[in-house]
CSV table of C-alpha atoms in Angstrom, one decimal:
chain,number,residue,atom,x,y,z
A,4,UNK,CA,0.0,-0.2,0.1
A,5,UNK,CA,1.3,3.4,-0.3
A,6,UNK,CA,0.8,6.8,0.9
A,7,UNK,CA,0.5,10.2,-0.3
A,8,UNK,CA,3.0,12.8,-0.3
A,9,UNK,CA,1.7,16.7,-1.2
A,10,UNK,CA,2.2,20.4,-0.8
A,11,UNK,CA,1.6,21.0,2.5
A,12,UNK,CA,0.4,25.2,3.3
A,13,UNK,CA,3.3,27.3,3.2
A,14,UNK,CA,2.0,30.1,5.0
A,15,UNK,CA,-0.3,33.1,4.5
A,16,UNK,CA,-1.5,34.5,1.4
A,17,UNK,CA,1.3,31.8,-0.4
A,18,UNK,CA,-0.4,28.6,-2.8
A,19,UNK,CA,2.9,27.6,-4.7
A,20,UNK,CA,6.5,26.7,-4.3
A,21,UNK,CA,9.2,25.1,-6.9
A,22,UNK,CA,10.4,21.7,-6.2
A,23,UNK,CA,13.9,23.0,-4.9
A,24,UNK,CA,15.7,18.9,-4.2
A,25,UNK,CA,14.3,16.3,-3.9
A,26,UNK,CA,16.1,14.4,-0.8
A,27,UNK,CA,15.5,11.2,-0.9
A,28,UNK,CA,15.5,8.8,-4.1
A,29,UNK,CA,13.2,5.9,-5.5
A,30,UNK,CA,14.0,3.1,-3.7
A,31,UNK,CA,15.5,5.2,-0.8
A,32,UNK,CA,14.3,3.9,3.4
A,33,UNK,CA,13.1,7.1,4.4
A,34,UNK,CA,12.3,7.3,9.0
A,35,UNK,CA,8.8,9.1,9.4
A,36,UNK,CA,9.2,12.9,9.9
A,37,UNK,CA,12.6,12.9,7.7
A,38,UNK,CA,12.7,15.2,5.1
A,39,UNK,CA,12.0,13.7,1.8
A,40,UNK,CA,12.2,16.5,-0.9
A,41,UNK,CA,13.0,21.0,-0.1
A,42,UNK,CA,10.6,23.5,-2.0
A,43,UNK,CA,11.7,27.1,-2.4
A,44,UNK,CA,9.5,29.5,-1.9
A,45,UNK,CA,8.9,33.4,-2.8
A,46,UNK,CA,10.6,33.7,0.7
A,47,UNK,CA,11.9,30.5,2.3
A,48,UNK,CA,12.7,26.5,1.5
A,49,UNK,CA,10.6,24.5,3.0
A,50,UNK,CA,11.3,20.9,3.9
A,51,UNK,CA,9.2,17.9,3.0
A,52,UNK,CA,8.5,15.4,5.7
A,53,UNK,CA,8.1,11.5,4.8
A,54,UNK,CA,4.4,10.7,6.9
A,55,UNK,CA,5.7,7.6,8.2
A,56,UNK,CA,9.0,4.9,7.4
A,57,UNK,CA,8.7,3.3,4.1
A,58,UNK,CA,10.6,3.2,1.1
A,59,UNK,CA,10.4,6.2,-1.4
A,60,UNK,CA,8.1,5.9,-3.9
A,61,UNK,CA,7.2,7.7,-7.1
A,62,UNK,CA,8.0,10.9,-7.9
A,63,UNK,CA,5.8,13.1,-9.8
A,64,UNK,CA,7.4,16.1,-9.6
A,65,UNK,CA,11.5,16.8,-11.2
A,66,UNK,CA,13.3,19.8,-9.3
A,67,UNK,CA,12.6,22.6,-10.6
A,68,UNK,CA,9.0,22.2,-11.3
A,69,UNK,CA,6.0,24.7,-9.7
A,70,UNK,CA,3.5,22.8,-7.0
A,71,UNK,CA,0.5,24.0,-5.6
A,72,UNK,CA,0.1,23.2,-1.1
A,73,UNK,CA,-1.7,19.8,-1.6
A,74,UNK,CA,-0.5,18.8,-4.6
A,75,UNK,CA,-0.2,15.3,-5.3
A,76,UNK,CA,4.3,14.8,-5.5
A,77,UNK,CA,5.2,11.9,-4.7
A,78,UNK,CA,4.2,8.4,-2.7
A,79,UNK,CA,5.9,6.1,0.1
A,80,UNK,CA,5.2,2.8,0.1
A,81,UNK,CA,5.4,0.0,2.8
A,82,UNK,CA,8.5,-1.9,3.4
A,83,UNK,CA,12.5,-0.9,4.8
A,84,UNK,CA,14.1,-0.4,1.1
A,85,UNK,CA,17.7,0.1,0.9
A,86,UNK,CA,20.1,2.8,2.3
A,87,UNK,CA,20.8,5.0,-0.4
A,88,UNK,CA,23.4,4.0,-2.7
A,89,UNK,CA,22.9,1.3,-5.6
A,90,UNK,CA,18.8,1.1,-4.9
A,91,UNK,CA,17.1,0.2,-6.8
A,92,UNK,CA,14.4,2.9,-8.1
A,93,UNK,CA,11.0,2.7,-8.1
A,94,UNK,CA,8.7,4.1,-12.0
A,95,UNK,CA,9.1,7.5,-12.2
A,96,UNK,CA,5.9,9.2,-13.7
A,97,UNK,CA,6.4,9.7,-17.0
A,98,UNK,CA,5.3,13.4,-17.3
A,99,UNK,CA,8.8,14.3,-15.0
A,100,UNK,CA,11.3,15.6,-18.1
A,101,UNK,CA,14.6,13.3,-18.3
A,102,UNK,CA,16.8,15.0,-19.1
A,103,UNK,CA,19.3,15.4,-22.1
A,104,UNK,CA,22.3,12.6,-21.9
A,105,UNK,CA,26.1,14.2,-22.4
A,106,UNK,CA,28.1,13.1,-25.0
A,107,UNK,CA,29.8,10.1,-23.2
A,108,UNK,CA,33.7,12.3,-23.8
A,109,UNK,CA,32.6,15.7,-21.9
A,110,UNK,CA,29.5,13.9,-19.0
A,111,UNK,CA,33.0,13.8,-16.8
A,112,UNK,CA,32.5,18.3,-17.3
A,113,UNK,CA,29.1,18.7,-17.7
A,114,UNK,CA,28.5,16.7,-14.2
A,115,UNK,CA,30.3,16.7,-11.1
A,116,UNK,CA,30.6,14.2,-9.6
A,117,UNK,CA,28.1,14.2,-6.5
A,118,UNK,CA,26.2,16.9,-8.8
A,119,UNK,CA,23.3,15.1,-8.9
A,120,UNK,CA,22.3,15.4,-5.2
A,121,UNK,CA,23.3,19.4,-5.8
A,122,UNK,CA,20.6,22.0,-5.4
A,123,UNK,CA,21.1,24.3,-7.7
A,124,UNK,CA,23.5,27.6,-5.9
A,125,UNK,CA,25.2,24.8,-5.1
A,126,UNK,CA,25.6,23.2,-7.8
A,127,UNK,CA,26.3,26.3,-9.3
A,128,UNK,CA,29.4,27.1,-7.5
A,129,UNK,CA,31.5,23.5,-7.8
A,130,UNK,CA,31.0,24.9,-11.5
A,131,UNK,CA,32.8,27.9,-10.8
A,132,UNK,CA,35.5,26.9,-7.7
A,133,UNK,CA,36.1,23.8,-10.3
A,134,UNK,CA,35.8,21.9,-7.0
A,135,UNK,CA,35.4,17.9,-6.8
A,136,UNK,CA,32.8,18.2,-4.6
A,137,UNK,CA,32.7,14.4,-2.9
A,138,UNK,CA,35.9,15.9,-1.5
A,139,UNK,CA,33.9,18.5,-0.2
A,140,UNK,CA,32.5,16.9,3.7
A,141,UNK,CA,29.1,18.7,3.6
A,142,UNK,CA,28.1,21.1,7.0
A,143,UNK,CA,24.0,20.9,5.8
A,144,UNK,CA,21.6,19.4,6.9
A,145,UNK,CA,21.7,15.1,6.9
A,146,UNK,CA,25.5,16.1,6.0
A,147,UNK,CA,24.2,18.3,2.8
A,148,UNK,CA,26.8,20.3,1.1
A,149,UNK,CA,26.3,24.0,1.0
A,150,UNK,CA,27.9,27.1,-0.8
A,151,UNK,CA,30.0,27.9,2.1
A,152,UNK,CA,31.3,24.8,2.1
A,153,UNK,CA,32.2,24.9,-1.5
A,154,UNK,CA,33.8,28.2,-1.1
A,155,UNK,CA,35.5,26.8,2.2
A,156,UNK,CA,37.0,23.9,0.0
A,157,UNK,CA,38.1,26.7,-2.5
A,158,UNK,CA,40.0,29.0,-0.3
A,159,UNK,CA,41.6,25.9,1.3
A,160,UNK,CA,42.5,24.7,-2.6
A,161,UNK,CA,44.0,27.7,-3.6
A,162,UNK,CA,46.5,28.5,-0.3
A,163,UNK,CA,48.1,25.2,-1.5
A,164,UNK,CA,51.5,25.8,-1.7
A,165,UNK,CA,51.7,26.5,-6.1
A,166,UNK,CA,53.2,24.7,-8.2
A,167,UNK,CA,57.5,24.8,-9.5
A,168,UNK,CA,58.7,27.3,-11.5
A,169,UNK,CA,59.3,23.6,-14.5
A,170,UNK,CA,55.7,22.9,-13.4
A,171,UNK,CA,53.8,25.4,-14.9
A,172,UNK,CA,50.4,25.5,-13.0
A,173,UNK,CA,48.3,25.7,-16.2
A,174,UNK,CA,50.7,23.8,-19.2
A,175,UNK,CA,49.6,25.3,-23.0
A,176,UNK,CA,47.1,22.8,-24.9
A,177,UNK,CA,47.4,22.9,-28.7
A,178,UNK,CA,43.3,21.7,-28.4
A,179,UNK,CA,41.9,22.5,-25.1
A,180,UNK,CA,38.0,22.0,-24.3
A,181,UNK,CA,35.1,24.1,-26.1
A,182,UNK,CA,34.4,27.0,-24.0
A,183,UNK,CA,31.7,26.0,-21.9
A,184,UNK,CA,28.3,28.4,-21.0
A,185,UNK,CA,25.5,26.8,-18.0
A,186,UNK,CA,22.0,27.6,-18.3
A,187,UNK,CA,20.5,28.1,-14.5
A,188,UNK,CA,16.8,28.2,-13.8
A,189,UNK,CA,16.6,31.0,-11.4
A,190,UNK,CA,15.0,30.1,-7.7
A,191,UNK,CA,11.6,30.9,-6.5
A,192,UNK,CA,13.2,33.4,-3.9
A,193,UNK,CA,15.6,35.1,-6.4
A,194,UNK,CA,13.1,35.3,-9.3
A,195,UNK,CA,10.5,37.0,-5.7
A,196,UNK,CA,14.2,39.2,-4.9
A,197,UNK,CA,14.7,40.4,-8.1
A,198,UNK,CA,10.3,41.7,-9.2
A,199,UNK,CA,10.6,43.3,-5.1
A,200,UNK,CA,14.0,44.9,-6.3
A,201,UNK,CA,12.5,46.5,-9.2
A,202,UNK,CA,9.6,47.1,-8.3
A,203,UNK,CA,10.4,49.5,-4.9
A,204,UNK,CA,13.0,51.1,-8.1
A,205,UNK,CA,9.8,51.4,-10.7
A,206,UNK,CA,7.2,52.7,-7.1
A,207,UNK,CA,9.6,55.0,-5.0
A,208,UNK,CA,11.9,57.8,-5.4
A,209,UNK,CA,14.9,56.2,-4.3
A,210,UNK,CA,17.3,58.7,-2.8
A,211,UNK,CA,20.0,58.2,-0.7
A,212,UNK,CA,21.7,60.6,1.9
A,213,UNK,CA,25.5,59.9,3.5
A,214,UNK,CA,27.4,60.4,5.8
A,215,UNK,CA,31.1,58.6,7.8
A,216,UNK,CA,30.6,57.8,11.3
A,217,UNK,CA,33.8,58.1,14.4
A,218,UNK,CA,33.7,54.3,15.6
A,219,UNK,CA,35.7,55.3,18.6
A,220,UNK,CA,33.8,55.1,21.2
A,221,UNK,CA,31.8,51.8,20.3
A,222,UNK,CA,34.5,50.2,19.8
A,223,UNK,CA,36.1,51.0,23.3
A,224,UNK,CA,32.7,50.3,24.4
A,225,UNK,CA,32.7,46.8,23.4
A,226,UNK,CA,36.8,45.8,24.1
A,227,UNK,CA,35.2,46.9,27.8
A,228,UNK,CA,32.6,45.1,28.0
A,229,UNK,CA,32.7,42.9,25.3
A,230,UNK,CA,34.0,40.0,27.8
A,231,UNK,CA,31.3,40.2,30.9
A,232,UNK,CA,28.9,40.5,28.6
A,233,UNK,CA,29.6,37.2,27.3
A,234,UNK,CA,29.9,36.0,30.8
A,235,UNK,CA,26.5,37.6,31.6
A,236,UNK,CA,24.1,36.9,28.7
A,237,UNK,CA,25.9,34.2,26.4
A,238,UNK,CA,26.0,36.1,24.6
A,239,UNK,CA,28.7,38.1,22.2
A,240,UNK,CA,28.5,41.8,21.8
A,241,UNK,CA,28.5,43.4,18.4
A,242,UNK,CA,28.3,46.1,16.8
A,243,UNK,CA,24.6,45.7,15.6
A,244,UNK,CA,23.0,46.3,18.1
A,245,UNK,CA,24.2,50.3,18.9
A,246,UNK,CA,23.4,50.5,16.0
A,247,UNK,CA,19.9,49.1,16.0
A,248,UNK,CA,19.6,51.3,19.4
A,249,UNK,CA,20.5,53.9,17.5
A,250,UNK,CA,18.5,53.4,14.6
A,251,UNK,CA,15.2,53.5,17.3
A,252,UNK,CA,16.3,57.3,18.3
A,253,UNK,CA,16.0,58.5,15.1
A,254,UNK,CA,12.9,56.5,14.2
A,255,UNK,CA,11.0,58.2,16.8
A,256,UNK,CA,12.4,61.2,16.1
A,257,UNK,CA,11.7,60.7,12.5
A,258,UNK,CA,8.9,58.9,12.3
A,259,UNK,CA,8.2,58.8,8.6
A,260,UNK,CA,10.8,56.7,8.2
A,261,UNK,CA,9.5,54.1,10.4
A,262,UNK,CA,6.4,55.1,8.2
A,263,UNK,CA,5.4,53.4,4.5
A,264,UNK,CA,3.0,54.9,1.8
A,265,UNK,CA,-0.9,52.9,1.0
A,266,UNK,CA,-2.7,53.7,-1.4
A,267,UNK,CA,-3.5,57.5,0.0
A,268,UNK,CA,-3.2,57.0,3.1
A,269,UNK,CA,0.7,57.1,5.8
A,270,UNK,CA,0.5,54.5,7.7
A,271,UNK,CA,2.6,55.5,11.1
A,272,UNK,CA,3.9,52.9,13.6
A,273,UNK,CA,4.4,53.6,17.2
A,274,UNK,CA,7.1,50.6,17.0
A,275,UNK,CA,10.0,50.2,15.5
A,276,UNK,CA,10.6,46.8,14.4
A,277,UNK,CA,13.8,45.8,12.4
A,278,UNK,CA,14.3,44.4,8.9
A,279,UNK,CA,18.4,42.7,9.7
A,280,UNK,CA,19.8,41.0,5.8
A,281,UNK,CA,21.3,38.4,6.0
A,282,UNK,CA,22.3,36.3,3.2
A,283,UNK,CA,21.6,32.6,2.9
A,284,UNK,CA,22.4,30.2,1.1
A,285,UNK,CA,19.4,30.8,-2.0
A,286,UNK,CA,20.0,34.9,-2.1
A,287,UNK,CA,19.7,37.2,1.0
A,288,UNK,CA,16.6,37.4,3.1
A,289,UNK,CA,15.6,39.9,5.9
A,290,UNK,CA,14.1,38.1,8.7
A,291,UNK,CA,13.0,41.0,11.3
A,292,UNK,CA,13.7,41.3,15.2
A,293,UNK,CA,10.5,42.8,16.4
A,294,UNK,CA,9.8,45.4,19.1
A,295,UNK,CA,13.4,46.4,19.6
A,296,UNK,CA,12.3,50.2,20.6
A,297,UNK,CA,11.9,47.5,23.8
A,298,UNK,CA,14.7,45.0,23.6
A,299,UNK,CA,18.0,44.9,25.5
A,300,UNK,CA,21.6,45.0,23.4
A,301,UNK,CA,21.6,41.1,24.4
A,302,UNK,CA,18.1,40.7,23.1
A,303,UNK,CA,18.5,42.0,19.9
A,304,UNK,CA,22.2,40.6,19.4
A,305,UNK,CA,20.7,36.9,20.5
A,306,UNK,CA,17.6,38.3,17.8
A,307,UNK,CA,20.9,38.8,15.3
A,308,UNK,CA,22.2,35.4,15.9
A,309,UNK,CA,19.5,32.8,16.5
A,310,UNK,CA,18.9,34.2,13.2
A,311,UNK,CA,21.9,34.5,11.0
A,312,UNK,CA,21.7,30.5,12.1
A,313,UNK,CA,18.7,29.8,10.6
A,314,UNK,CA,19.5,31.4,7.6
A,315,UNK,CA,22.6,29.3,7.2
A,316,UNK,CA,20.7,25.8,7.7
A,317,UNK,CA,17.9,27.3,5.8
A,318,UNK,CA,15.0,26.8,8.6
A,319,UNK,CA,13.8,30.5,7.9
A,320,UNK,CA,9.9,30.3,8.4
A,321,UNK,CA,7.6,32.7,6.5
A,322,UNK,CA,6.6,34.0,9.9
A,323,UNK,CA,10.1,34.7,10.7
A,324,UNK,CA,10.7,37.7,8.0
A,325,UNK,CA,6.4,38.8,8.6
A,326,UNK,CA,6.6,42.5,8.8
A,327,UNK,CA,9.7,44.7,9.2
A,328,UNK,CA,9.0,49.0,9.4
A,329,UNK,CA,13.1,49.8,9.1
A,330,UNK,CA,15.4,47.7,7.3
A,331,UNK,CA,19.7,47.8,8.4
A,332,UNK,CA,22.4,46.4,5.8
A,333,UNK,CA,25.6,45.5,6.8
A,334,UNK,CA,27.2,45.0,3.1
A,335,UNK,CA,30.3,46.1,5.5
A,336,UNK,CA,31.0,42.4,5.9
A,337,UNK,CA,31.6,41.4,2.7
A,338,UNK,CA,34.8,43.9,2.2
A,339,UNK,CA,31.5,47.0,0.6
A,340,UNK,CA,33.5,50.9,1.2
A,341,UNK,CA,30.1,52.6,0.2
A,342,UNK,CA,26.6,51.4,-1.5
A,343,UNK,CA,23.4,53.1,-2.3
A,344,UNK,CA,21.1,50.1,-0.5
A,345,UNK,CA,18.1,49.3,-1.9
A,346,UNK,CA,14.4,50.0,0.6
A,347,UNK,CA,12.6,46.4,1.1
A,348,UNK,CA,9.4,47.8,0.3
A,349,UNK,CA,6.2,48.6,1.3
A,350,UNK,CA,9.0,50.2,3.7
A,351,UNK,CA,10.8,53.6,3.3
A,352,UNK,CA,13.8,53.9,4.0
A,353,UNK,CA,17.2,51.4,5.1
A,354,UNK,CA,20.2,52.0,6.8
A,355,UNK,CA,23.3,50.6,5.1
A,356,UNK,CA,26.5,50.2,7.1
A,357,UNK,CA,30.1,49.5,5.3
A,358,UNK,CA,33.5,47.9,6.7
A,359,UNK,CA,35.8,50.4,9.2
A,360,UNK,CA,39.0,51.9,8.0
A,361,UNK,CA,41.3,53.3,10.0
A,362,UNK,CA,41.3,57.2,7.9
A,363,UNK,CA,43.1,60.3,8.7
A,364,UNK,CA,41.0,63.3,10.7
A,365,UNK,CA,41.3,66.5,12.2
A,366,UNK,CA,39.7,66.5,16.0
A,367,UNK,CA,40.3,69.9,18.1
A,368,UNK,CA,42.8,71.5,14.6
A,369,UNK,CA,45.2,67.9,14.4
A,370,UNK,CA,44.9,65.8,12.4
A,371,UNK,CA,44.1,62.5,13.6
A,372,UNK,CA,44.1,58.1,12.6
A,373,UNK,CA,40.9,57.3,13.9
A,374,UNK,CA,38.4,53.9,12.8
A,375,UNK,CA,35.4,55.2,10.4
A,376,UNK,CA,32.8,54.1,8.6
A,377,UNK,CA,30.4,55.5,6.3
A,378,UNK,CA,26.8,55.2,6.8
A,379,UNK,CA,23.5,55.8,4.0
A,380,UNK,CA,20.1,55.9,4.7
A,381,UNK,CA,18.2,55.2,1.4
A,382,UNK,CA,14.4,56.5,1.3
A,383,UNK,CA,11.4,57.3,-0.1
A,384,UNK,CA,11.8,61.0,-0.8
A,385,UNK,CA,7.7,60.9,-1.5
A,386,UNK,CA,7.0,60.3,1.8
A,387,UNK,CA,11.3,61.6,3.2
A,388,UNK,CA,11.7,65.1,3.5
A,389,UNK,CA,15.9,65.2,2.7
A,390,UNK,CA,16.1,67.0,5.6
A,391,UNK,CA,14.1,64.5,7.6
A,392,UNK,CA,16.6,62.4,6.5
A,393,UNK,CA,19.1,64.5,7.1
A,394,UNK,CA,18.0,64.7,10.4
A,395,UNK,CA,17.9,61.1,10.2
A,396,UNK,CA,21.5,60.1,9.8
A,397,UNK,CA,22.8,62.2,11.7
A,398,UNK,CA,20.3,61.0,14.8
A,399,UNK,CA,22.4,57.2,14.3
A,400,UNK,CA,26.6,59.0,13.8
A,401,UNK,CA,25.7,61.1,17.2
A,402,UNK,CA,24.2,58.2,18.7
A,403,UNK,CA,27.1,55.8,17.9
A,404,UNK,CA,29.9,58.2,18.5
A,405,UNK,CA,28.6,59.4,21.6
A,406,UNK,CA,27.1,55.9,23.0
A,407,UNK,CA,25.7,57.7,26.7
A,408,UNK,CA,22.5,59.0,24.1
A,409,UNK,CA,21.7,55.0,23.6
A,410,UNK,CA,20.8,55.2,27.2
A,411,UNK,CA,19.5,58.4,28.6
A,412,UNK,CA,17.7,58.0,24.2
A,413,UNK,CA,18.5,61.5,23.5
């Protein structure tokens, strides 16, 4: 007897998803509540679980197919099956597209070892860096290889001793292999990101104002208290909590930056829910730290750390990213010197953080070296005037340069 596996409820107002990856193949043994497939929605990846112990049966949709909530995508058969490789596959539904068989001479190049079980993002990274996935130990769920694993392997490979002069690193070949192109369908998440960012440019009057911040005071405070902070709260003290609290001060003084336009009305908020942009394997996601105006530094740091881990593991939920009244995007962790971030609709403003560089500045008539950071505030000029935007960014700058302001809310 077989049991039907259907697309589960995906979240409020989400009706369809894409089959991102089959985690179990026909004929393989499955356990109750074990992930058998990964679905990609507009915002997050969701695992489909096996309803009971048994054997993976038919796969009624192929990777990349769009499926709707409640649609039948697979069956689970009775039995013990195989533990994995070498299993005799059950017949697949003929509706599933068949992959083209590459020419024998090109097969090794076109499909790296283990490519059939890699997600599209990881497969692209493997091809880009020229890494054999069979040599990579996966750190993702159930030992799956993540994009970070591929990047780490590439760095380790580049750090190995360079070849000697007698052995050229790239020997010239009279007839090298033909150059290749690969077409990979955009993930649903990437498509949604593209649409939302383009929509923001099309529908909002975007403008960016800049300032620079002397990070001396925050760095000194962090160095002084980081050990006792971590000992008391069990979480490291970072810079994001300072900027979140500084943003709260700015948004309270400039409420338009914490509002958004809906039709011919402006919706103001008496709370501050900050969307924090974090990097996930399939793209940038923005989980929401709610009620930042009421949270402590430790609670903000813990929330951001939890979201970062969930993003890396691919376990963020719809609820994690729902709402948000303001966004902070930290490009500095990737080395960005300056940028013009795009607002996260329907929000009206986003704060961009960048890397910290030691630069010469004038203090009390003398040139001194200080750790400086450029900060940027992009905003919807339909709602926020230039004076308000500059004022909000100036409040953030002053609070970071004098953290005492955060305590007395000045």
